[in-house]
Amino acid sequence: MFVRKKVNKSGVVSVQIITKINGKSKLVKTIGSSDNADVIKSYVNEGDRYITTFGGQKAFDFSNESTMVRSIFQSINSHTEVGTEFLLGKIFDEIGFNAINDTIFRLLVLSRLTYPVSKLKTSDYLGKYHDLDYPVQQIYRYMDKLHSTQKELVQLISYEHTKKILDDEISIVFYDVTTIYFEIDQEDELRKTGFSKEGKHQNPQIVLGLLVSKNGYPLAYDIFEGNKFEGHTMLPVLEAFKEKYRLDQLVIIADSGLLSNVNIDELQSKNYEFILGARIKNEKCDIQRKILSLNLKNGESAVVQKDNLKLVVTYSEDRAKKDRHNREKGLKKLEKLIKTGKLTKSSINNKGYNKYLTMEGDVYIKIDYQKFEVDAKWDGLKGYITNARLSKEDILENYGYLWQIEKAFRISKTDLKIRPIYHRLQRRIEAHICLSFVAYKVYKELERQLKEKQTKLSPEKAIEIARTIYQVKTQIKGEEVAHVILITNEQKNLARLFHFG
């Protein structure tokens, strides 16, 4: 705090106590107004006494070190967390998201990375830890603006940055879908019950399709009705992405959940190259015989021709152990259910390990152990259906990167807490997904830079450390002094790596 003498239009001088909050002057108290010099002087003296009593502008006693330190502590007027802005805000700007000239956009994205909660709690968090006043209704109004005017720009900025760090090479993309459920009972036009990847089949949900580049950088996304078959989501996302950025040729990689004859026909008709996870046990008998006759050893692979497509088949002993373990686990579960008498005729189907069930007579359900043994010959085998003009080795290597999109979904659901979603309106649901998309892009760039700096820090650990870095501000002789507190070696190391503090 400090004393200000303000001359009014009438020539009268107002003596005021002023403080600064976030760089802006704020009136604390008016001591009095007068055009008499002696009276003004007395008002100034009264203002000095006020500040001395209530903090701010201090007359430090430097003859006593402990008194001086105590006086400095008492004069602190703000204490805010700044580490996440220094770390993540810098990356946010380097990507180019600062082209969106709304401070609230930046705050919502960084909050999603550091304190992912509801928008109401985000409003509270910004006030408590950053001394910022953003009522929840203001946040909602901005989300409407984001959805209506900025969503496309967000994806463009992300794409251009990814293109830059990949040396303009975006020819291979990866696609997958996940489901995001809502804690509600009633469906609407978007939130519908359907097959849930999270086991929440009774909850209305949406389907989220995500397109990423090699190394897992997010490129595009879209949301669909919760009851939409995942195989019908891929082409709309691909076509929109290809048209928006005028791309001539793309190789699309996706898992077997996206495999269907319709998708394959459409991909070929639109001149896409693709590598899709195959369901080799569902192939025609002649293809199955060719696969099993390969007698592959650990690490070996081979190509089986299938009409105008290639079926690349690999064998892994580790995968064989996992397949065997899962089969035995499924068998034990069936045996337990048989003993309880809970299985009925409707249980006999091809879902999972129910394929081992058979009917004896009219009412008796039993396990066909011969089917269980025959199934063992497929342990360790995996196939990929493709029309890509790549070598067998390149096909396998590129499909191996698909795990990164699974990681994207895991991080979005755990670290960024993309769900539960508390919004009801579709435009705000879409805005929430957009904020999470941007937050994941910042996360991936942080991950890339940490790797480039050859540090063992994970993005999660770096963010955790950043959250502990605070800045204090005080007033000394009318001048605001700010200081970043770096105490631990972890804090100092992070500041050194990213040049702040």
Coordinates of C-alpha atoms in Angstrom, one line a residue:
M1 CA 0.0 0.0 0.0
F2 CA 1.0 3.6 -0.5
V3 CA -0.4 7.2 -0.1
R4 CA -1.6 9.0 -3.2
K5 CA -2.4 12.7 -3.5
K6 CA -5.0 13.0 -6.3
V7 CA -5.8 16.5 -7.6
N8 CA -9.4 16.9 -8.6
K9 CA -10.8 19.2 -11.3
S10 CA -11.8 21.7 -8.7
G11 CA -8.2 21.9 -7.4
V12 CA -9.0 20.0 -4.2
V13 CA -6.5 17.3 -3.3
S14 CA -7.8 13.9 -2.2
V15 CA -5.4 11.9 0.0
Q16 CA -6.0 8.2 -0.6
I17 CA -4.6 4.8 0.4
I18 CA -3.9 2.7 -2.7
T19 CA -2.9 -0.9 -3.1
K20 CA -2.1 -2.9 -6.2
I21 CA -3.7 -6.3 -7.0
N22 CA -2.6 -8.1 -10.1
G23 CA -0.9 -4.9 -11.3
K24 CA -4.0 -2.8 -11.0
S25 CA -4.4 0.1 -8.5
K26 CA -7.3 -0.3 -6.1
L27 CA -8.6 2.3 -3.6
V28 CA -8.4 1.1 0.0
K29 CA -9.4 4.2 1.8
T30 CA -9.8 8.0 1.3
I31 CA -8.3 9.9 4.3
G32 CA -9.8 13.3 3.3
S33 CA -9.9 16.1 0.8
S34 CA -8.7 19.7 1.1
D35 CA -7.1 22.6 -0.7
N36 CA -5.1 23.7 2.4
A37 CA -1.4 22.6 2.3
D38 CA -1.2 22.0 6.1
V39 CA -4.4 19.9 6.1
I40 CA -3.2 17.9 3.2
K41 CA 0.1 17.3 5.0
S42 CA -1.8 16.1 8.1
Y43 CA -3.9 13.7 5.9
V44 CA -0.6 12.3 4.4
N45 CA 0.7 11.7 7.9
E46 CA -2.5 10.0 8.9
G47 CA -2.2 7.8 5.8
D48 CA 1.3 6.8 6.7
R49 CA 0.1 5.8 10.2
Y50 CA -2.7 3.7 8.7
I51 CA -0.3 1.8 6.4
T52 CA 2.1 1.2 9.3
T53 CA -0.7 -0.2 11.3
F54 CA -2.4 -2.3 8.7
G55 CA 0.4 -3.5 6.5
G56 CA 1.8 -2.7 3.1
Q57 CA 4.2 0.3 3.0
K58 CA 6.5 -0.5 5.9
A59 CA 9.2 1.5 7.7
F60 CA 11.6 -1.3 8.3
D61 CA 13.9 -1.3 11.3
F62 CA 17.1 -2.5 9.7
S63 CA 19.0 -2.4 13.0
N64 CA 17.3 -5.6 14.1
E65 CA 17.5 -8.5 11.5
S66 CA 14.6 -10.5 13.0
T67 CA 12.4 -7.4 13.2
M68 CA 13.2 -6.6 9.6
V69 CA 12.3 -10.1 8.4
R70 CA 9.2 -10.2 10.4
S71 CA 8.2 -6.8 8.9
I72 CA 8.8 -8.1 5.4
F73 CA 6.6 -11.2 6.1
Q74 CA 3.8 -9.0 7.5
S75 CA 3.9 -6.8 4.4
I76 CA 3.2 -9.7 2.0
N77 CA -0.1 -8.9 0.2
S78 CA -0.4 -11.9 -2.2
H79 CA 0.8 -15.5 -2.3
T80 CA -0.1 -17.3 -5.6
E81 CA 0.8 -20.5 -7.4
V82 CA 2.8 -19.6 -10.5
G83 CA 4.7 -22.8 -11.3
T84 CA 2.1 -24.2 -13.7
E85 CA 1.9 -20.9 -15.6
F86 CA 5.8 -20.8 -15.9
L87 CA 5.9 -24.4 -17.1
L88 CA 2.6 -25.1 -19.0
G89 CA 1.8 -21.5 -20.0
K90 CA 5.1 -21.3 -21.8
I91 CA 4.3 -24.5 -23.7
F92 CA 0.8 -23.3 -24.4
D93 CA 2.3 -20.2 -26.1
E94 CA 4.9 -22.1 -28.0
I95 CA 2.3 -24.3 -29.6
G96 CA 0.4 -21.2 -30.6
F97 CA -2.7 -21.4 -28.5
N98 CA -2.1 -17.8 -27.3
A99 CA -3.5 -16.8 -30.7
I100 CA -6.9 -17.2 -29.0
N101 CA -7.0 -13.9 -27.2
D102 CA -9.1 -15.0 -24.2
T103 CA -7.3 -15.3 -20.9
I104 CA -10.1 -17.6 -19.6
F105 CA -9.3 -20.1 -22.4
R106 CA -5.7 -20.3 -21.2
L107 CA -6.8 -20.7 -17.5
L108 CA -9.3 -23.4 -18.3
V109 CA -6.8 -25.4 -20.3
L110 CA -4.0 -25.2 -17.6
S111 CA -6.5 -26.0 -14.9
R112 CA -7.5 -29.1 -16.7
L113 CA -3.9 -30.2 -16.5
T114 CA -3.3 -29.3 -12.9
Y115 CA -6.6 -29.4 -11.1
P116 CA -9.2 -31.2 -13.3
V117 CA -12.5 -30.7 -11.6
S118 CA -16.0 -29.4 -12.4
K119 CA -16.3 -25.8 -13.7
L120 CA -17.8 -24.7 -10.4
K121 CA -14.8 -26.0 -8.5
T122 CA -12.4 -24.6 -11.2
S123 CA -13.9 -21.2 -10.4
D124 CA -13.2 -21.7 -6.8
Y125 CA -9.6 -23.0 -7.5
L126 CA -8.8 -19.9 -9.6
G127 CA -9.8 -17.7 -6.8
K128 CA -8.0 -19.5 -4.0
Y129 CA -4.7 -20.3 -5.7
H130 CA -4.4 -17.6 -8.4
D131 CA -6.3 -14.7 -6.8
L132 CA -8.5 -14.5 -9.9
D133 CA -12.3 -13.9 -10.0
Y134 CA -14.0 -15.9 -12.7
P135 CA -17.7 -16.8 -11.7
V136 CA -18.9 -20.1 -13.0
Q137 CA -21.5 -18.3 -15.2
Q138 CA -18.7 -16.4 -16.9
I139 CA -16.9 -19.7 -17.6
Y140 CA -20.1 -21.1 -19.1
R141 CA -20.5 -18.1 -21.4
Y142 CA -17.0 -18.5 -22.6
M143 CA -17.5 -22.2 -23.3
D144 CA -20.4 -21.2 -25.6
K145 CA -18.1 -18.8 -27.4
L146 CA -15.4 -21.5 -27.7
H147 CA -17.9 -23.8 -29.2
S148 CA -19.4 -21.3 -31.7
T149 CA -16.3 -19.4 -32.9
Q150 CA -13.0 -21.0 -31.8
K151 CA -13.3 -24.8 -32.0
E152 CA -12.0 -25.0 -35.5
L153 CA -9.1 -22.6 -34.8
V154 CA -8.1 -24.8 -31.9
Q155 CA -7.7 -27.9 -34.1
L156 CA -5.9 -25.9 -36.8
I157 CA -3.3 -24.6 -34.3
S158 CA -2.8 -28.1 -32.9
Y159 CA -2.4 -29.5 -36.5
E160 CA 0.1 -26.9 -37.6
H161 CA 2.3 -27.4 -34.5
T162 CA 2.2 -31.2 -34.9
K163 CA 3.1 -30.8 -38.6
K164 CA 6.0 -28.6 -37.6
I165 CA 7.5 -30.9 -35.1
L166 CA 7.1 -33.9 -37.4
D167 CA 8.9 -32.0 -40.2
D168 CA 5.8 -31.6 -42.3
E169 CA 5.3 -35.3 -42.5
I170 CA 1.7 -36.4 -41.6
S171 CA 1.0 -39.3 -43.9
I172 CA 0.3 -42.0 -41.3
V173 CA -2.6 -41.5 -38.8
F174 CA -4.1 -43.6 -36.1
Y175 CA -7.8 -43.8 -35.2
D176 CA -9.7 -45.2 -32.3
V177 CA -12.9 -44.5 -30.3
T178 CA -13.9 -44.6 -26.7
T179 CA -17.1 -44.0 -24.7
I180 CA -17.7 -41.4 -22.0
Y181 CA -20.6 -42.0 -19.7
F182 CA -22.9 -39.6 -17.8
E183 CA -24.3 -40.0 -14.3
I184 CA -27.9 -39.5 -15.5
D185 CA -30.9 -41.7 -16.1
Q186 CA -32.6 -40.0 -19.1
E187 CA -31.3 -40.1 -22.6
D188 CA -31.4 -37.2 -25.0
E189 CA -30.5 -36.7 -28.7
L190 CA -26.7 -37.1 -28.0
R191 CA -26.4 -39.0 -24.7
K192 CA -27.7 -42.5 -25.4
T193 CA -27.1 -45.9 -23.9
G194 CA -25.0 -48.2 -26.0
F195 CA -22.0 -50.6 -25.8
S196 CA -19.8 -49.0 -23.2
K197 CA -16.1 -49.6 -23.1
E198 CA -16.2 -48.7 -19.4
G199 CA -18.8 -51.3 -18.5
K200 CA -21.5 -48.6 -17.9
H201 CA -24.1 -50.1 -20.2
Q202 CA -27.0 -48.7 -18.2
N203 CA -25.7 -45.1 -18.4
P204 CA -26.3 -42.7 -21.3
Q205 CA -23.0 -42.0 -23.0
I206 CA -21.3 -40.3 -26.0
V207 CA -18.8 -41.9 -28.4
L208 CA -15.5 -40.0 -28.9
G209 CA -13.5 -40.5 -32.0
L210 CA -9.8 -39.4 -31.9
L211 CA -7.3 -39.1 -34.7
V212 CA -3.6 -38.9 -33.7
S213 CA -0.2 -38.8 -35.5
K214 CA 2.8 -40.9 -35.0
N215 CA 4.1 -40.4 -31.4
G216 CA 0.5 -39.8 -30.3
Y217 CA 0.1 -36.1 -31.1
P218 CA -3.7 -35.3 -31.3
L219 CA -4.9 -34.2 -34.8
A220 CA -8.6 -34.2 -34.8
Y221 CA -11.7 -35.4 -32.9
D222 CA -15.4 -35.7 -33.1
I223 CA -18.2 -36.8 -30.9
F224 CA -21.2 -39.1 -31.8
E225 CA -24.4 -40.4 -30.3
G226 CA -23.8 -42.9 -27.6
N227 CA -25.5 -45.7 -29.5
K228 CA -23.6 -45.3 -32.7
F229 CA -21.5 -48.3 -33.9
E230 CA -17.9 -47.4 -33.6
G231 CA -17.1 -48.7 -37.1
H232 CA -19.4 -46.0 -38.5
T233 CA -17.4 -43.1 -36.9
M234 CA -14.1 -43.5 -38.7
L235 CA -14.8 -42.4 -42.2
P236 CA -16.6 -39.1 -41.2
V237 CA -13.6 -38.1 -39.1
L238 CA -11.1 -39.1 -41.8
E239 CA -12.9 -37.3 -44.6
A240 CA -13.3 -34.1 -42.6
F241 CA -9.6 -34.1 -41.6
K242 CA -8.4 -34.9 -45.1
E243 CA -10.6 -32.2 -46.7
K244 CA -9.8 -29.5 -44.1
Y245 CA -6.0 -29.8 -44.6
R246 CA -6.1 -30.8 -48.3
L247 CA -4.2 -34.0 -47.8
D248 CA -3.8 -36.3 -50.8
Q249 CA -2.7 -39.5 -49.3
L250 CA -3.2 -41.0 -45.8
V251 CA -2.4 -44.4 -44.3
I252 CA -5.0 -45.1 -41.6
I253 CA -4.2 -47.5 -38.8
A254 CA -6.9 -48.8 -36.4
D255 CA -7.6 -51.9 -34.3
S256 CA -10.0 -54.7 -35.1
G257 CA -13.0 -52.9 -33.5
L258 CA -13.1 -50.8 -36.6
L259 CA -12.8 -53.8 -39.0
S260 CA -15.8 -54.4 -41.2
N261 CA -16.3 -55.2 -44.8
V262 CA -18.2 -51.9 -45.3
N263 CA -15.3 -49.9 -43.8
I264 CA -12.8 -51.8 -46.0
D265 CA -14.8 -51.2 -49.1
E266 CA -15.2 -47.5 -48.3
L267 CA -11.6 -47.0 -47.5
Q268 CA -10.6 -48.6 -50.8
S269 CA -13.1 -46.6 -52.8
K270 CA -11.8 -43.4 -51.4
N271 CA -8.1 -44.4 -52.1
Y272 CA -7.0 -44.7 -48.5
E273 CA -4.3 -47.1 -47.5
F274 CA -5.0 -48.9 -44.3
I275 CA -3.7 -51.3 -41.7
L276 CA -6.4 -52.8 -39.5
G277 CA -6.3 -55.4 -36.8
A278 CA -7.7 -58.6 -38.3
R279 CA -10.0 -61.2 -36.7
I280 CA -8.1 -64.2 -38.0
K281 CA -10.3 -66.8 -36.2
N282 CA -13.3 -65.4 -38.2
E283 CA -11.7 -65.8 -41.6
K284 CA -12.9 -68.3 -44.1
C285 CA -11.8 -71.9 -43.7
D286 CA -9.2 -71.8 -46.5
I287 CA -7.6 -68.7 -45.0
Q288 CA -7.6 -70.3 -41.6
R289 CA -5.8 -73.3 -42.9
K290 CA -3.2 -71.2 -44.6
I291 CA -2.6 -69.3 -41.3
L292 CA -2.2 -72.4 -39.2
S293 CA 0.0 -74.1 -41.8
L294 CA 2.6 -71.4 -41.4
N295 CA 3.9 -72.9 -38.2
L296 CA 5.5 -69.6 -37.1
K297 CA 8.1 -69.5 -34.4
N298 CA 8.6 -66.7 -31.8
G299 CA 9.0 -63.4 -33.5
E300 CA 8.3 -64.7 -37.0
S301 CA 5.8 -63.2 -39.4
A302 CA 4.4 -64.1 -42.9
V303 CA 2.0 -62.7 -45.5
V304 CA -1.2 -64.5 -46.6
Q305 CA -2.8 -63.2 -49.8
K306 CA -6.5 -62.5 -49.4
D307 CA -8.1 -61.4 -52.7
N308 CA -6.6 -57.9 -53.3
L309 CA -5.5 -57.5 -49.7
K310 CA -2.6 -58.8 -47.6
L311 CA -3.0 -60.5 -44.3
V312 CA 0.1 -60.2 -42.2
V313 CA 0.3 -62.8 -39.5
T314 CA 2.8 -62.8 -36.6
Y315 CA 3.5 -65.2 -33.7
S316 CA 4.7 -64.3 -30.2
E317 CA 5.4 -66.6 -27.3
D318 CA 4.5 -63.8 -24.8
R319 CA 1.2 -63.3 -26.6
A320 CA 0.7 -67.1 -26.5
K321 CA 1.1 -67.1 -22.7
K322 CA -1.3 -64.3 -22.4
D323 CA -3.9 -65.9 -24.7
R324 CA -3.6 -69.2 -22.8
H325 CA -4.0 -67.5 -19.4
N326 CA -7.1 -65.6 -20.6
R327 CA -8.7 -68.8 -22.0
E328 CA -8.0 -70.7 -18.8
K329 CA -9.4 -67.8 -16.7
G330 CA -12.5 -67.7 -18.9
L331 CA -12.9 -71.5 -18.6
K332 CA -12.8 -71.3 -14.8
K333 CA -15.4 -68.6 -14.7
L334 CA -17.7 -70.8 -16.9
E335 CA -17.1 -73.8 -14.6
K336 CA -18.0 -71.7 -11.6
L337 CA -21.2 -70.5 -13.2
I338 CA -22.2 -74.0 -14.3
K339 CA -22.0 -75.1 -10.6
T340 CA -24.3 -72.3 -9.5
G341 CA -26.8 -73.2 -12.2
K342 CA -27.0 -69.6 -13.4
L343 CA -26.4 -70.5 -17.1
T344 CA -29.4 -70.9 -19.4
K345 CA -29.9 -71.6 -23.0
S346 CA -29.6 -67.9 -23.8
S347 CA -26.0 -68.1 -22.5
I348 CA -24.9 -70.2 -25.5
N349 CA -23.5 -67.7 -27.9
N350 CA -20.2 -66.6 -29.5
K351 CA -19.6 -63.8 -27.0
G352 CA -16.2 -64.2 -25.3
Y353 CA -15.7 -67.6 -23.8
N354 CA -19.4 -68.5 -24.0
K355 CA -18.4 -70.2 -27.3
Y356 CA -17.2 -73.1 -25.2
L357 CA -20.8 -73.8 -23.9
T358 CA -23.0 -76.4 -25.5
M359 CA -26.4 -78.0 -24.9
E360 CA -26.9 -81.5 -23.8
G361 CA -30.5 -82.7 -24.2
D362 CA -33.2 -80.0 -23.7
V363 CA -32.1 -78.3 -20.5
Y364 CA -28.6 -79.3 -19.5
I365 CA -25.8 -76.8 -20.2
K366 CA -22.2 -78.1 -20.3
I367 CA -18.7 -77.0 -21.4
D368 CA -17.3 -78.4 -24.6
Y369 CA -13.7 -79.0 -23.6
Q370 CA -12.7 -80.1 -27.1
K371 CA -13.5 -76.5 -28.3
F372 CA -11.3 -75.2 -25.5
E373 CA -8.4 -77.4 -26.6
V374 CA -8.9 -76.7 -30.3
D375 CA -8.8 -73.0 -29.6
A376 CA -5.2 -73.4 -28.2
K377 CA -3.8 -73.6 -31.8
W378 CA -4.5 -69.8 -32.2
D379 CA -2.6 -68.8 -29.1
G380 CA 0.1 -66.3 -29.9
L381 CA -1.1 -65.5 -33.4
K382 CA -2.2 -62.0 -34.5
G383 CA -3.2 -60.7 -37.9
Y384 CA -3.3 -57.4 -39.7
I385 CA -5.3 -56.8 -42.9
T386 CA -3.9 -54.2 -45.2
N387 CA -3.6 -52.7 -48.7
A388 CA -0.7 -50.5 -47.7
R389 CA 2.3 -50.3 -50.1
L390 CA 4.6 -50.8 -47.2
S391 CA 7.0 -53.7 -46.4
K392 CA 5.8 -56.3 -44.0
E393 CA 8.3 -54.9 -41.4
D394 CA 7.0 -51.4 -41.8
I395 CA 3.4 -52.6 -41.5
L396 CA 4.1 -54.3 -38.2
E397 CA 6.2 -51.4 -36.9
N398 CA 3.5 -48.8 -37.7
Y399 CA 0.7 -50.8 -36.2
G400 CA 2.8 -51.1 -33.1
Y401 CA 2.4 -47.3 -32.5
L402 CA -1.4 -47.8 -32.1
W403 CA -0.9 -48.2 -28.3
Q404 CA -0.2 -44.4 -28.2
I405 CA -3.9 -43.6 -28.9
E406 CA -4.9 -46.0 -26.2
K407 CA -2.5 -44.0 -23.9
A408 CA -4.2 -40.8 -25.1
F409 CA -7.6 -42.1 -23.9
R410 CA -6.1 -43.4 -20.6
I411 CA -4.5 -40.0 -19.9
S412 CA -7.6 -38.2 -20.8
K413 CA -9.7 -40.2 -18.5
T414 CA -7.3 -40.5 -15.6
D415 CA -5.0 -37.5 -15.5
L416 CA -7.2 -35.0 -17.3
K417 CA -10.4 -36.5 -15.9
I418 CA -12.4 -35.9 -19.1
R419 CA -15.2 -37.6 -17.3
P420 CA -17.5 -37.4 -15.4
I421 CA -18.9 -34.6 -17.6
Y422 CA -21.3 -32.4 -15.6
H423 CA -22.7 -30.5 -18.6
R424 CA -26.2 -31.1 -20.1
L425 CA -26.2 -28.9 -23.2
Q426 CA -24.5 -30.4 -26.3
R427 CA -22.6 -27.2 -27.1
R428 CA -21.0 -27.3 -23.6
I429 CA -20.2 -31.0 -23.8
E430 CA -18.4 -30.3 -27.1
A431 CA -16.6 -27.3 -25.5
H432 CA -15.5 -29.5 -22.6
I433 CA -14.1 -32.1 -25.0
C434 CA -12.3 -29.3 -26.9
L435 CA -10.7 -28.0 -23.7
S436 CA -9.5 -31.6 -22.9
F437 CA -8.2 -31.9 -26.5
V438 CA -6.1 -28.8 -26.0
A439 CA -4.9 -29.9 -22.6
Y440 CA -3.8 -33.3 -24.0
K441 CA -1.9 -31.4 -26.8
V442 CA 0.0 -29.4 -24.1
Y443 CA 0.6 -32.6 -22.2
K444 CA 2.2 -34.3 -25.2
E445 CA 4.4 -31.2 -26.0
L446 CA 5.6 -31.2 -22.4
E447 CA 6.3 -34.9 -22.8
R448 CA 8.3 -34.3 -26.0
Q449 CA 10.3 -31.4 -24.5
L450 CA 11.1 -33.4 -21.3
K451 CA 12.4 -36.2 -23.6
E452 CA 14.4 -33.7 -25.7
K453 CA 16.0 -32.3 -22.5
Q454 CA 17.0 -35.9 -21.6
T455 CA 15.5 -35.7 -18.1
K456 CA 13.9 -38.6 -16.3
L457 CA 10.9 -36.5 -15.3
S458 CA 7.5 -37.6 -16.5
P459 CA 4.9 -35.0 -17.5
E460 CA 2.9 -35.9 -14.4
K461 CA 5.9 -35.4 -12.1
A462 CA 6.9 -32.1 -13.7
I463 CA 3.3 -30.8 -13.3
E464 CA 3.3 -32.0 -9.7
I465 CA 6.5 -30.1 -8.9
A466 CA 5.2 -27.0 -10.7
R467 CA 2.1 -26.9 -8.5
T468 CA 4.4 -26.4 -5.5
I469 CA 6.1 -23.2 -6.9
Y470 CA 4.6 -20.0 -5.5
Q471 CA 5.3 -16.3 -5.8
V472 CA 4.9 -13.7 -3.1
K473 CA 4.3 -10.0 -3.5
T474 CA 4.9 -7.2 -1.1
Q475 CA 5.0 -3.4 -1.0
I476 CA 8.1 -1.6 0.2
K477 CA 8.2 2.2 0.1
G478 CA 5.3 2.2 -2.4
E479 CA 7.1 -0.2 -4.8
E480 CA 5.7 -3.7 -5.5
V481 CA 8.3 -6.4 -5.1
A482 CA 7.6 -10.0 -6.4
H483 CA 9.7 -13.1 -5.6
V484 CA 9.4 -16.7 -6.8
I485 CA 10.1 -19.1 -4.0
L486 CA 12.3 -22.0 -5.2
I487 CA 13.3 -24.1 -2.2
T488 CA 13.7 -27.8 -3.1
N489 CA 16.2 -29.2 -5.5
E490 CA 13.2 -30.5 -7.6
Q491 CA 11.8 -27.0 -7.9
K492 CA 15.2 -25.5 -8.8
N493 CA 15.9 -28.3 -11.4
L494 CA 12.5 -27.7 -13.1
A495 CA 13.1 -23.9 -13.2
R496 CA 16.6 -24.5 -14.7
L497 CA 15.2 -26.9 -17.4
F498 CA 12.5 -24.5 -18.5
H499 CA 14.3 -21.2 -17.8
F500 CA 12.0 -19.6 -15.3
G501 CA 12.1 -18.3 -11.7

